[in-house]
Coordinates of C-alpha atoms and ligand atoms in Angstrom, one line a residue:
X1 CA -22.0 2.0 51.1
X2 CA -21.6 4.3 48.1
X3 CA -25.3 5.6 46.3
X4 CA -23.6 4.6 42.9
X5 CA -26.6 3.5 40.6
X6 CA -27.2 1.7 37.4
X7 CA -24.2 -1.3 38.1
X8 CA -23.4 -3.3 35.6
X9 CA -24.3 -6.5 38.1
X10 CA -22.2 -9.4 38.3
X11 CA -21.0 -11.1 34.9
X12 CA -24.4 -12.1 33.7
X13 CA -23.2 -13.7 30.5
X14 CA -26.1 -15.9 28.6
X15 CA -28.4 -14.7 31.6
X16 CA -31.7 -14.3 28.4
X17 CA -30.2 -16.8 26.0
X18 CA -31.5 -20.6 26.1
X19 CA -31.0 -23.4 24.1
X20 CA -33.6 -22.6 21.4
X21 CA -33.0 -19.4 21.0
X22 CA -33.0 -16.1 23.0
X23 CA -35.6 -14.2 24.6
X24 CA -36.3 -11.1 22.3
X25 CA -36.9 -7.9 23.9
X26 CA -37.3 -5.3 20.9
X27 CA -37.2 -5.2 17.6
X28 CA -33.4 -4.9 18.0
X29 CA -30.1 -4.1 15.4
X30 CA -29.0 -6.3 12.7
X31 CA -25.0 -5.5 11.9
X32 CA -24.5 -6.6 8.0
X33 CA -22.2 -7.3 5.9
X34 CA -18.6 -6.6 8.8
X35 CA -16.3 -8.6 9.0
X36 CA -15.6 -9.5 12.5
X37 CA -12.4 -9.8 14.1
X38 CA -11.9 -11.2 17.8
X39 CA -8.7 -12.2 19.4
X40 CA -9.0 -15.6 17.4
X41 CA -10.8 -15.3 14.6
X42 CA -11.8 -12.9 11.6
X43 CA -14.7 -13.4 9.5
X44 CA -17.8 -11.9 7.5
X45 CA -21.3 -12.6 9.2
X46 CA -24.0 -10.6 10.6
X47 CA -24.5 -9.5 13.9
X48 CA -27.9 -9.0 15.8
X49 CA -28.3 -7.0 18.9
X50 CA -31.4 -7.2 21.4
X51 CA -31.8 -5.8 24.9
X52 CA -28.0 -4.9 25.3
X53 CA -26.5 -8.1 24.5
X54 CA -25.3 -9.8 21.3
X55 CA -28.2 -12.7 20.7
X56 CA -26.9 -14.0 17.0
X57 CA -24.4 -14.1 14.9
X58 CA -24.1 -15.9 11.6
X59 CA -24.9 -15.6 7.5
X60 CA -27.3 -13.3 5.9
X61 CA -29.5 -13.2 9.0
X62 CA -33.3 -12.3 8.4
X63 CA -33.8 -8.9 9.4
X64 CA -37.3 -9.4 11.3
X65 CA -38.2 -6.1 11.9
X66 CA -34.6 -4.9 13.1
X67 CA -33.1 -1.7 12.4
X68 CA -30.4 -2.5 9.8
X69 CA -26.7 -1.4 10.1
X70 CA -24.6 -1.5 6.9
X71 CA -20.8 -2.3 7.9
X72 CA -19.7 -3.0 4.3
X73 CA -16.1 -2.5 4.0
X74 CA -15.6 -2.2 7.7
X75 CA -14.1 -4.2 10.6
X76 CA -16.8 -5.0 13.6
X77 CA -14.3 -5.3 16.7
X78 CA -14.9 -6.1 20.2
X79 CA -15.3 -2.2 21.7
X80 CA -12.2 -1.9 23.4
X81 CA -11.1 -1.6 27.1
X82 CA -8.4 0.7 28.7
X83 CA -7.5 -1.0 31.4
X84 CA -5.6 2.7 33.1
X85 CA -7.2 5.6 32.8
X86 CA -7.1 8.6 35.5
X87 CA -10.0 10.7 35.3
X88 CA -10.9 13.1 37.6
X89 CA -7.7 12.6 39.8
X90 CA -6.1 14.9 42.1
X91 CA -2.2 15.1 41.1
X92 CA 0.8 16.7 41.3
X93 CA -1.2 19.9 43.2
X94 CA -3.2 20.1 40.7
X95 CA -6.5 17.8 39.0
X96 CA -6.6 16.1 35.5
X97 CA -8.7 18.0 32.7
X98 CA -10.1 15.2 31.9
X99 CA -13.2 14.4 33.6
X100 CA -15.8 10.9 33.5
X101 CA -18.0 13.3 31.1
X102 CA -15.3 14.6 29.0
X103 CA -13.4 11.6 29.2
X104 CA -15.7 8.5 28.5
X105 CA -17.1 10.7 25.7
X106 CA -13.4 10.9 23.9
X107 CA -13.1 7.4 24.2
X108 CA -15.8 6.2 22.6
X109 CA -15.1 8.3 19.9
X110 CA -11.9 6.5 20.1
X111 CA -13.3 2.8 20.2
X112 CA -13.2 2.4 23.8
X113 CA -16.0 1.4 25.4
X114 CA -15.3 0.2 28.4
X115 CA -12.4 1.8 31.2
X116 CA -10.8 1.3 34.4
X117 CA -10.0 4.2 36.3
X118 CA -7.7 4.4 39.3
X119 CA -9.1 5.2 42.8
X120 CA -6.7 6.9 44.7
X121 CA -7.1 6.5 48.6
X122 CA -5.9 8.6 51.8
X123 CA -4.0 6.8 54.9
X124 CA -6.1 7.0 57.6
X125 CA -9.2 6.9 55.3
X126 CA -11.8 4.0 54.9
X127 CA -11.5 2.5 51.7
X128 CA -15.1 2.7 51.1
X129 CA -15.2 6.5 51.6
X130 CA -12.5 6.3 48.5
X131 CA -14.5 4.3 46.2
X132 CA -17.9 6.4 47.5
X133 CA -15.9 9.4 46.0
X134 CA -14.7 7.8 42.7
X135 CA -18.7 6.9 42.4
X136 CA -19.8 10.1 42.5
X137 CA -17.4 11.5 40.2
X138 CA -18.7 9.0 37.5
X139 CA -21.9 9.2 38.3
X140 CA -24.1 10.9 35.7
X141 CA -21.2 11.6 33.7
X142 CA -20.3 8.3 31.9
X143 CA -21.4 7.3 28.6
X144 CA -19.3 4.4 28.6
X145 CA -19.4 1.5 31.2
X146 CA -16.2 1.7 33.8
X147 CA -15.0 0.0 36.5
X148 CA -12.5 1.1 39.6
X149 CA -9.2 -0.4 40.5
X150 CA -8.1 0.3 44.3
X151 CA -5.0 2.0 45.2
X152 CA -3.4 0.3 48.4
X153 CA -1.0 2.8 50.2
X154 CA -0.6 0.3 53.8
X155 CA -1.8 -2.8 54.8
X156 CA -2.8 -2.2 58.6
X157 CA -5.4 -4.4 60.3
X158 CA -8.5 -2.0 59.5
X159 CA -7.7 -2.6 55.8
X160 CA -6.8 -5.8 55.7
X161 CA -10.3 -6.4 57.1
X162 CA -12.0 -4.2 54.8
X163 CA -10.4 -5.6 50.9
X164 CA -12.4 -8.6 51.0
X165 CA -15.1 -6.5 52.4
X166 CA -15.0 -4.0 49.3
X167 CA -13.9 -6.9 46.6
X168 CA -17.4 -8.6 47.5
X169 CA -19.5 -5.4 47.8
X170 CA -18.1 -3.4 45.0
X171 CA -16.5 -6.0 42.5
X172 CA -13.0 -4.6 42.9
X173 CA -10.9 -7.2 42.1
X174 CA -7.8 -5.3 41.2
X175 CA -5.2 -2.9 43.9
X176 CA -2.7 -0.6 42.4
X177 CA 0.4 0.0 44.4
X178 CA 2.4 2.5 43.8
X179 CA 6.4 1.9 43.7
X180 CA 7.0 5.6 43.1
X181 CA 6.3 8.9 44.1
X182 CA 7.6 9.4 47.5
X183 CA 6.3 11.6 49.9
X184 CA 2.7 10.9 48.3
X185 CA 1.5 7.9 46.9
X186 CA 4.2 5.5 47.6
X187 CA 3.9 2.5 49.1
X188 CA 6.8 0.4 50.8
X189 CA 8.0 -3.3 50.4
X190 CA 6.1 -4.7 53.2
X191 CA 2.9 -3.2 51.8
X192 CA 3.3 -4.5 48.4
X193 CA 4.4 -8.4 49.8
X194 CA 1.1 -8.2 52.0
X195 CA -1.1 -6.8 49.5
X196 CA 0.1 -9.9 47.1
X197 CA -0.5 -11.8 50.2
X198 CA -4.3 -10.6 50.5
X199 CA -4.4 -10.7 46.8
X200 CA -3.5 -14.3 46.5
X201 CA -5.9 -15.3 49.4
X202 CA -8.8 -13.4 47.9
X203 CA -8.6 -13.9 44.1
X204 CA -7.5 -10.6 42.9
X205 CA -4.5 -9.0 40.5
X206 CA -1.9 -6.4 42.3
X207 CA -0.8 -3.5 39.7
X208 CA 2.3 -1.8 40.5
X209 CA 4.0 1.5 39.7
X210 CA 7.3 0.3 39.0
X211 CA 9.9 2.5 39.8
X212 CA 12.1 2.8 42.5
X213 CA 10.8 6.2 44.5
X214 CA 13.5 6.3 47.0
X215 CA 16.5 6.3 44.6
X216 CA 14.3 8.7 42.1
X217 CA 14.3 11.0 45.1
X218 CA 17.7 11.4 45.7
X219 CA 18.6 12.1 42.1
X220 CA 15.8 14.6 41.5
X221 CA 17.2 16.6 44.6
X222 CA 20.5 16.7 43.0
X223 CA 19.4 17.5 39.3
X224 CA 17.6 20.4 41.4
X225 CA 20.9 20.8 43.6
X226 CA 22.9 21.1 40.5
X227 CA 20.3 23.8 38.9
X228 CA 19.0 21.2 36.6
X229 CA 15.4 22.5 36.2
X230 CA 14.5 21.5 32.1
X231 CA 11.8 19.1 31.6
X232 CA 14.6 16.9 30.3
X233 CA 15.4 16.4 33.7
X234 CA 12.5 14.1 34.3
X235 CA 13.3 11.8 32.2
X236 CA 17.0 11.7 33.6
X237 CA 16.5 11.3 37.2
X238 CA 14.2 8.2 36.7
X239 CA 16.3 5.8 34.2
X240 CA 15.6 2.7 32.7
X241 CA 17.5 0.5 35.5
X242 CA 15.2 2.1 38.5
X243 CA 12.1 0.9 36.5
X244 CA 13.5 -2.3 35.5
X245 CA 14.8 -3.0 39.4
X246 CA 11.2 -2.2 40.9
X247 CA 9.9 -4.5 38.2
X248 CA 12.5 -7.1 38.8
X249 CA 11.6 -6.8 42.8
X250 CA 8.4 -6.8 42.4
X251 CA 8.3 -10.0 40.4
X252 CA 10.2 -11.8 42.9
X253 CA 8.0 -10.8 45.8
X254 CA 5.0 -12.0 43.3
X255 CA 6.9 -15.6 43.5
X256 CA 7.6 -15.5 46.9
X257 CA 3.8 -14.7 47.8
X258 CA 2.7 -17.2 45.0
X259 CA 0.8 -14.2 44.0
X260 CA -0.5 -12.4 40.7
X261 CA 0.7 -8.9 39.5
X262 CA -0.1 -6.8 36.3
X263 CA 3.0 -4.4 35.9
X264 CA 1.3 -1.0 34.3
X265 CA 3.1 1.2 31.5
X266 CA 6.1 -0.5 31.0
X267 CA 8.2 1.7 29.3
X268 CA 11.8 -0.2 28.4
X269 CA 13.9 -3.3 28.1
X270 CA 15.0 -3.2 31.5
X271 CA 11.0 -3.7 32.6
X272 CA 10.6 -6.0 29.9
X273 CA 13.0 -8.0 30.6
X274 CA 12.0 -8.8 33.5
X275 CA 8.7 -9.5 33.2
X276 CA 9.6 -11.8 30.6
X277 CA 12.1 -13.7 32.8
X278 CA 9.5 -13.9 35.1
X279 CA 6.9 -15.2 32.5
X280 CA 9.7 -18.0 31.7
X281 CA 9.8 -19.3 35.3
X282 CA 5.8 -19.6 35.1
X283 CA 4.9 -17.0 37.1
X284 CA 1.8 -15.3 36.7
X285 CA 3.4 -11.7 35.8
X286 CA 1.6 -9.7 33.3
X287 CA 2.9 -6.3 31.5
X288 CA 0.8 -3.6 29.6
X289 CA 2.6 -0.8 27.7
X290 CA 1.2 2.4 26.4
X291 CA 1.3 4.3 22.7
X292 CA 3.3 6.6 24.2
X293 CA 6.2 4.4 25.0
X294 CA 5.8 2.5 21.2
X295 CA 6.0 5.7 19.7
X296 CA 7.5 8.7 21.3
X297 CA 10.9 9.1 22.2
X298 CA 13.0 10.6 25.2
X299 CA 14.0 13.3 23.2
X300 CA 10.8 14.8 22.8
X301 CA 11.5 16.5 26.5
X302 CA 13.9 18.6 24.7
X303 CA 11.1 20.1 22.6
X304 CA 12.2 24.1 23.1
X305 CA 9.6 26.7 25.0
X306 CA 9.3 24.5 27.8
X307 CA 7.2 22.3 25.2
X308 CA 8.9 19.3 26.7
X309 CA 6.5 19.3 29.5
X310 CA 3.8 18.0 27.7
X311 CA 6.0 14.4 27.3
X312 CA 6.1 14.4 30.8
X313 CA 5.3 11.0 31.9
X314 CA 6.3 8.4 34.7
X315 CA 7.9 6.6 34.2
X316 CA 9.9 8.7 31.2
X317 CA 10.2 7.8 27.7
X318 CA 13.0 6.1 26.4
X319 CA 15.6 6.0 24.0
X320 CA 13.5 5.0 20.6
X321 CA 15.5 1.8 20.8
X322 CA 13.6 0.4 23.7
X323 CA 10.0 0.6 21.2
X324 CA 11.2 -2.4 19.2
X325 CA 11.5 -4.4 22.5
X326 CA 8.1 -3.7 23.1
X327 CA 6.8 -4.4 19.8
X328 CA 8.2 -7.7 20.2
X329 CA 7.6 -8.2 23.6
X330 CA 3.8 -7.6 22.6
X331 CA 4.1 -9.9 19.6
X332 CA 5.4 -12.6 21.6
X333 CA 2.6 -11.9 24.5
X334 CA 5.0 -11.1 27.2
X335 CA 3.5 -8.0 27.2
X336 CA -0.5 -8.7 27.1
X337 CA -2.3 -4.9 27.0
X338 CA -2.0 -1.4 25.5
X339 CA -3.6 1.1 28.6
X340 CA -3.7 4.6 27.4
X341 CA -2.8 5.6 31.0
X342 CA -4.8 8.6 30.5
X343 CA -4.0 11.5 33.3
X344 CA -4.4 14.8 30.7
X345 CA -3.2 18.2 32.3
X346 CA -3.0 21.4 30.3
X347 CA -0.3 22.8 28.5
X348 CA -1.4 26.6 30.4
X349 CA -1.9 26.5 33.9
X350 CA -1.2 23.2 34.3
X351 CA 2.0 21.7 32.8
X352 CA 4.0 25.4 33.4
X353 CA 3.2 24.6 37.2
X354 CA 6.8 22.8 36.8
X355 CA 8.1 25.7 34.8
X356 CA 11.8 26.3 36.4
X357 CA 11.3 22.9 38.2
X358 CA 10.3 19.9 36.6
X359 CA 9.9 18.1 39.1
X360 CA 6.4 20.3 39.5
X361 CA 5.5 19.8 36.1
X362 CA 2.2 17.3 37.0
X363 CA 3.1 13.8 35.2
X364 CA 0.7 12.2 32.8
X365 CA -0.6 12.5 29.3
X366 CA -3.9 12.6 27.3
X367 CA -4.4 9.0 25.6
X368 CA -7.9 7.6 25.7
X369 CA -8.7 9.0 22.4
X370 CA -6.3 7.7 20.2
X371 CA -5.4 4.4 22.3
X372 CA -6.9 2.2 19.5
X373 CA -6.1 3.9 16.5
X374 CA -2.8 5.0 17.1
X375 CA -2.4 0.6 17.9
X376 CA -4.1 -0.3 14.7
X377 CA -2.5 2.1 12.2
X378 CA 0.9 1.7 14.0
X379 CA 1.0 -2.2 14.9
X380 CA -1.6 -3.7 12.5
X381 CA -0.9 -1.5 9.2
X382 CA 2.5 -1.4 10.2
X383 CA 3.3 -6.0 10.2
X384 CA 4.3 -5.4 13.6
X385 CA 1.0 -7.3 15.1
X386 CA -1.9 -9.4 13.6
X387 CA -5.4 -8.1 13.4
X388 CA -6.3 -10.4 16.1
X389 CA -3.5 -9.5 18.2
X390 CA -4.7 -6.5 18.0
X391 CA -8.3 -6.9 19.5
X392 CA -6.2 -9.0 22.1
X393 CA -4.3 -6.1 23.4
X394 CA -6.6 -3.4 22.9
X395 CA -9.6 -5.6 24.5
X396 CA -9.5 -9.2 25.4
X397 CA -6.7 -9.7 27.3
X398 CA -8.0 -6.5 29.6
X399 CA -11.1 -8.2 29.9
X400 CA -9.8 -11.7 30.8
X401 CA -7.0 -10.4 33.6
X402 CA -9.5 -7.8 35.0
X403 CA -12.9 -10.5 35.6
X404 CA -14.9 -9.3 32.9
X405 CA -14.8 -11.7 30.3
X406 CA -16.8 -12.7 28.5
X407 CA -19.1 -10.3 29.5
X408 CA -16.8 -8.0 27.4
X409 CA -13.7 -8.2 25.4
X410 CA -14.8 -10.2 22.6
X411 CA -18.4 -10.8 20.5
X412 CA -20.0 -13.9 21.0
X413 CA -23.5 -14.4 21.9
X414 CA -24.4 -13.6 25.1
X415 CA -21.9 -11.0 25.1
X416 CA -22.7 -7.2 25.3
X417 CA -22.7 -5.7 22.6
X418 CA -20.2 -3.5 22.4
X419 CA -19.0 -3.1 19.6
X420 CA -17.1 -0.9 17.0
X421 CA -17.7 -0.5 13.4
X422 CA -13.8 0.2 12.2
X423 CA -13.3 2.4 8.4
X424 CA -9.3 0.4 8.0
X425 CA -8.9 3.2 5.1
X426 CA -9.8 6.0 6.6
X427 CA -7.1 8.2 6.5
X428 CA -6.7 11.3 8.9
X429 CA -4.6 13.5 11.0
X430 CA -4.8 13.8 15.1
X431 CA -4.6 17.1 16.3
X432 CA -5.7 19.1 19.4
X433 CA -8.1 20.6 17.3
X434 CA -10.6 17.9 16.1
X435 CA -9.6 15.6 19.4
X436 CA -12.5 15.5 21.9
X437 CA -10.8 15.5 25.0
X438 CA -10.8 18.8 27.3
X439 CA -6.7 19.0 27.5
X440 CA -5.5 22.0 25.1
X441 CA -2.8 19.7 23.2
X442 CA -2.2 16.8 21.7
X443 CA 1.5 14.2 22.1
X444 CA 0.7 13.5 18.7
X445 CA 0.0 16.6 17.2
X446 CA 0.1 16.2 12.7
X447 CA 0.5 13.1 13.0
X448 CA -1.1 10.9 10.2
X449 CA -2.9 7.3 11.0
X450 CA -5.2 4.8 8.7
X451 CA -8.4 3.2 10.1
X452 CA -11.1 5.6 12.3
X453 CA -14.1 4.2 14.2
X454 CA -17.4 5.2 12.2
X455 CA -19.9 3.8 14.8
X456 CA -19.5 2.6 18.5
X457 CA -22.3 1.0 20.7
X458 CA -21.9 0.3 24.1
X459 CA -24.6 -2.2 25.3
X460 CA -26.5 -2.2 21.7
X461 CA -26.8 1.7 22.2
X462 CA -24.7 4.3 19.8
X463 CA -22.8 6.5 21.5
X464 CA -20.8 7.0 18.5
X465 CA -23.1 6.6 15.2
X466 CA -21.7 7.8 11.8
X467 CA -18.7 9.9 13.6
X468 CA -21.4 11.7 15.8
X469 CA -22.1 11.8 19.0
X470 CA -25.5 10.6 20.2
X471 CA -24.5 8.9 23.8
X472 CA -26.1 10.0 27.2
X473 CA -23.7 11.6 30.1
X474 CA -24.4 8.6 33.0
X475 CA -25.6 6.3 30.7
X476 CA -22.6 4.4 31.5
X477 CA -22.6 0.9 33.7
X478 CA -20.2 0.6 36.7
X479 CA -19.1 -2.7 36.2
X480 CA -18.6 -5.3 39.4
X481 CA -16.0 -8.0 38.5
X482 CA -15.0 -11.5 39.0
X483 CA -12.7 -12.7 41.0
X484 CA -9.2 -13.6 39.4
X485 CA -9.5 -16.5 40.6
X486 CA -12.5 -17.0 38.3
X487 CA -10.7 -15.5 35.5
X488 CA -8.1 -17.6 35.4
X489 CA -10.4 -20.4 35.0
X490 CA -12.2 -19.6 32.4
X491 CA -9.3 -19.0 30.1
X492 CA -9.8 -21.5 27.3
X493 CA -7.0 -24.2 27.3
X494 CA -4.1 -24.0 24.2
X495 CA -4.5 -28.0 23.9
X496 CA -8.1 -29.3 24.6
X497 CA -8.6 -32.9 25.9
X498 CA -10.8 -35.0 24.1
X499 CA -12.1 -39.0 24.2
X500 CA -9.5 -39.1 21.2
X501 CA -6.8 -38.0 23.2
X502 CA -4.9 -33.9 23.0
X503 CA -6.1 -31.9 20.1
Ligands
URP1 O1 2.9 10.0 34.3 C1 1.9 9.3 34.6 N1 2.0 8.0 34.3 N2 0.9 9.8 35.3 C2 -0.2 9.1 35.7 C3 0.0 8.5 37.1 C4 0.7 7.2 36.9 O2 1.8 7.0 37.4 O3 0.2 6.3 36.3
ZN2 ZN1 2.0 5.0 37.2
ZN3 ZN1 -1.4 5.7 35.4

């Protein structure tokens, strides 16, 4: 068993609130004058904070005592969870930039306040040596709260015996498999049908990769064959119909396991599609897409002085036609959360590794920062989503599918407060200059965006306060979670039964 320390314990919503009141601990914070915005509803009250968790909410609260925060002419959102983030992760030869210190910091700055991160395992390998090593890279660093997802790379007896073993010790109730990459992380068919298997048996949510590896192989070697070597490339030998095939397959092997699955980063209509087909059958098949994929374009790859690399993702970006699919595809909810997939590699060093090959250029991109904001200024300013879709995608949803609701994902008393104080005006250009991740570049270098968190708390702490700042490294809770099973159930029903009948 793993040393990790301060966990975030099992959901332990209401666990100091009664009836009459709620147990008050400190002098506490008072939130004035926001407007708060959940995935429902949006309106002005006050907010107070004691002992980590949200204890009341309502008009022109007294201030007994309480430090006062002024949120005139701000938005107080639920702090926001990235449900994909790789920090710390061995890839492509090489390891992300991005660290639990350097990472957790940049998204809080960003309005996150809560991540996922991937742990990768090794064949062969216990799974609780894995998740022992993912614990010690977080540990001390963190200055947000973060859980683990578990990568499943084959389902032989000594693991099927030990997922139940790990969702009950640790509170994993997610497993990632991995469609793509061959030769390294991928997994086959049979793996990912018994891993929905297991997953439907013990209440969790399988995450796929979805791309077909085998097929991406063989037209990698012949780009390479041909003397194809330009980032551009990349994007070539991994087209739209390999991701929306893997998606489609693995949706049907979802039905025929009467399983759950979470497709990450969907990137195009093809994947889309799919998912939505699914959705229409009444399956439970859930999408998340990433900024990158609503806003960049395949053509960036093209970018001259092997600049291309640093739009190196997997799977690729698409032809810009594909982003209004997945605008709507959000809109309509077939799509239900925006993951930053962060996995940040340097421009020097690290992304030339696949100079004269790109199929050595390590894939991934730095995200965590700008998950939120690029969302709101781009989808909320924009008419393409509500303000309360919004706080769906960026938090809710994450924190309903992943057994952490309503712990987090939404403010409500009993809740933790985590929360972000949200300037909508604020106007302001992200660069690799003023970001606060370690990676030397930024995908969205100049561009402009409205609306900038001013203060972040995670747990009724700042970690964020006035633009600064002022969080602790390790401060941040590893966070066991329910079951899906449990999730499921306590999604609040669209019609509610009443003595007067369906309202
Ligand atoms: O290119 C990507 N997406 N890198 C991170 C690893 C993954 O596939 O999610
Ligand atoms: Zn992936
Ligand atoms: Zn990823």
């Amino acid at each position: 068993m793993s040393n990790h320390g301060t966990s975030g314990g099992n959901n332990s919503f209401n666990s100091n609130i009664n009836n009459s009141g709620y147990e008050k601990r400190g002098t506490g914070k008072l939130i004035r004058n926001g407007i708060i915005v959940t995935a429902v509803d949006t309106y002005k009250a006050d907010i107070r904070v004691d002992g980590g968790i949200i204890v009341e909410i309502g008009l022109r609260l007294e201030d007994q005592g309480a430090e006062i925060i002024d949120a005139s002419g701000c938005y107080v959102f639920p702090g926001g969870i990235d449900p994909h983030t790789h920090l710390d992760m061995p890839f492509g030869g090489t390891v992300t930039c991005d660290d639990f210190a350097s990472g957790t910091k940049a998204a809080a700055f960003g309005g996150t306040t809560t991540i996922i991160d991937f742990c990768l395992t090794n064949k062969g390998e216990p799974l609780q040596k894995a998740v022992a090593r993912w614990h010690d890279k977080a540990l001390g660093k963190a200055v947000i709260d973060y859980g683990f997802h578990l990568m499943v790379s084959e389902l032989n007896a000594e693991v099927l015996e030990e997922l139940p073993v790990i969702m009950e010790k640790e509170g994993i109730t997610s497993f990632k498999v991995f469609m793509a990459y061959k030769h390294t992380l991928q997994a086959d068919d049979g793996t990912l049908y018994q891993t929905l298997k297991v997953a439907r048996k013990h209440g969790a949510l399988v995450m796929v990769h979805a791309e077909n590896g085998d097929v991406i192989d063989i037209l990698v070697s012949e780009a390479l064959s041909a003397g194809k070597t330009e980032p551009i490339y990349h994007a070539l030998t991994r087209p739209p119909e390999l991701e929306g095939e893997a998606t489609g397959r693995a949706a049907y092997l979802t039905e025929l396991a009467d399983s759950q699955l979470y497709v990450v980063h969907v990137t195009c209509a093809e994947a889309a599609w799919k998912i939505q087909e699914a959705r229409k059958k009444g399956l439970r098949v859930y999408g998340e897409t990433c900024p990158q994929y609503l806003l960049l374009e395949q053509s960036a790859l093209e970018k001259p002085n092997f600049e291309g690399a640093k739009y190196v993702w997997s799977p690729p970006l698409r032809e810009a036609w594909n982003q209004d699919v997945l605008w709507s595809a959000l809109a309509s909810g077939d799509l239900q959360t925006i993951g930053s997939d962060q996995c940040s590699f340097h421009f020097k060093g690290q992304k030339e590794l696949g100079r004269g090959d790109f199929s050595k250029i390590p894939n991934g991109g730095p995200m965590i920062e700008d998950r939120f904001s690029l969302l709101y200024s781009e989808g909320v300013r924009k008419g393409r989503i509500t303000l309360n879709q919004f706080v769906n995608m960026i938090s809710t949803a994450s924190a309903r599918l992943f057994g952490l609701f309503p712990r987090k994902g939404t403010i409500a008393v009993g809740s933790d407060a985590d929360l972000v104080i949200f300037d909508p005006n604020q106007e302001r250009t992200l660069s690799a200059q003023t970001h606060h991740m370690k990676v030397d570049y930024s995908a969205f270098e100049g561009m402009k965006v409205t609306g900038e968190p001013v203060s972040v708390l995670v747990r009724g702490e700042f970690v964020i306060r006035d633009k600064q700042f002022v969080g602790t490294p390790g401060y941040g809770a590893y966070l066991r979670r329910d079951s899906f099973r449990i999730a499921e159930q306590v999604r609040v029903p669209e019609r509610i039964p009443t003595e007067e009948g369906i309202i």
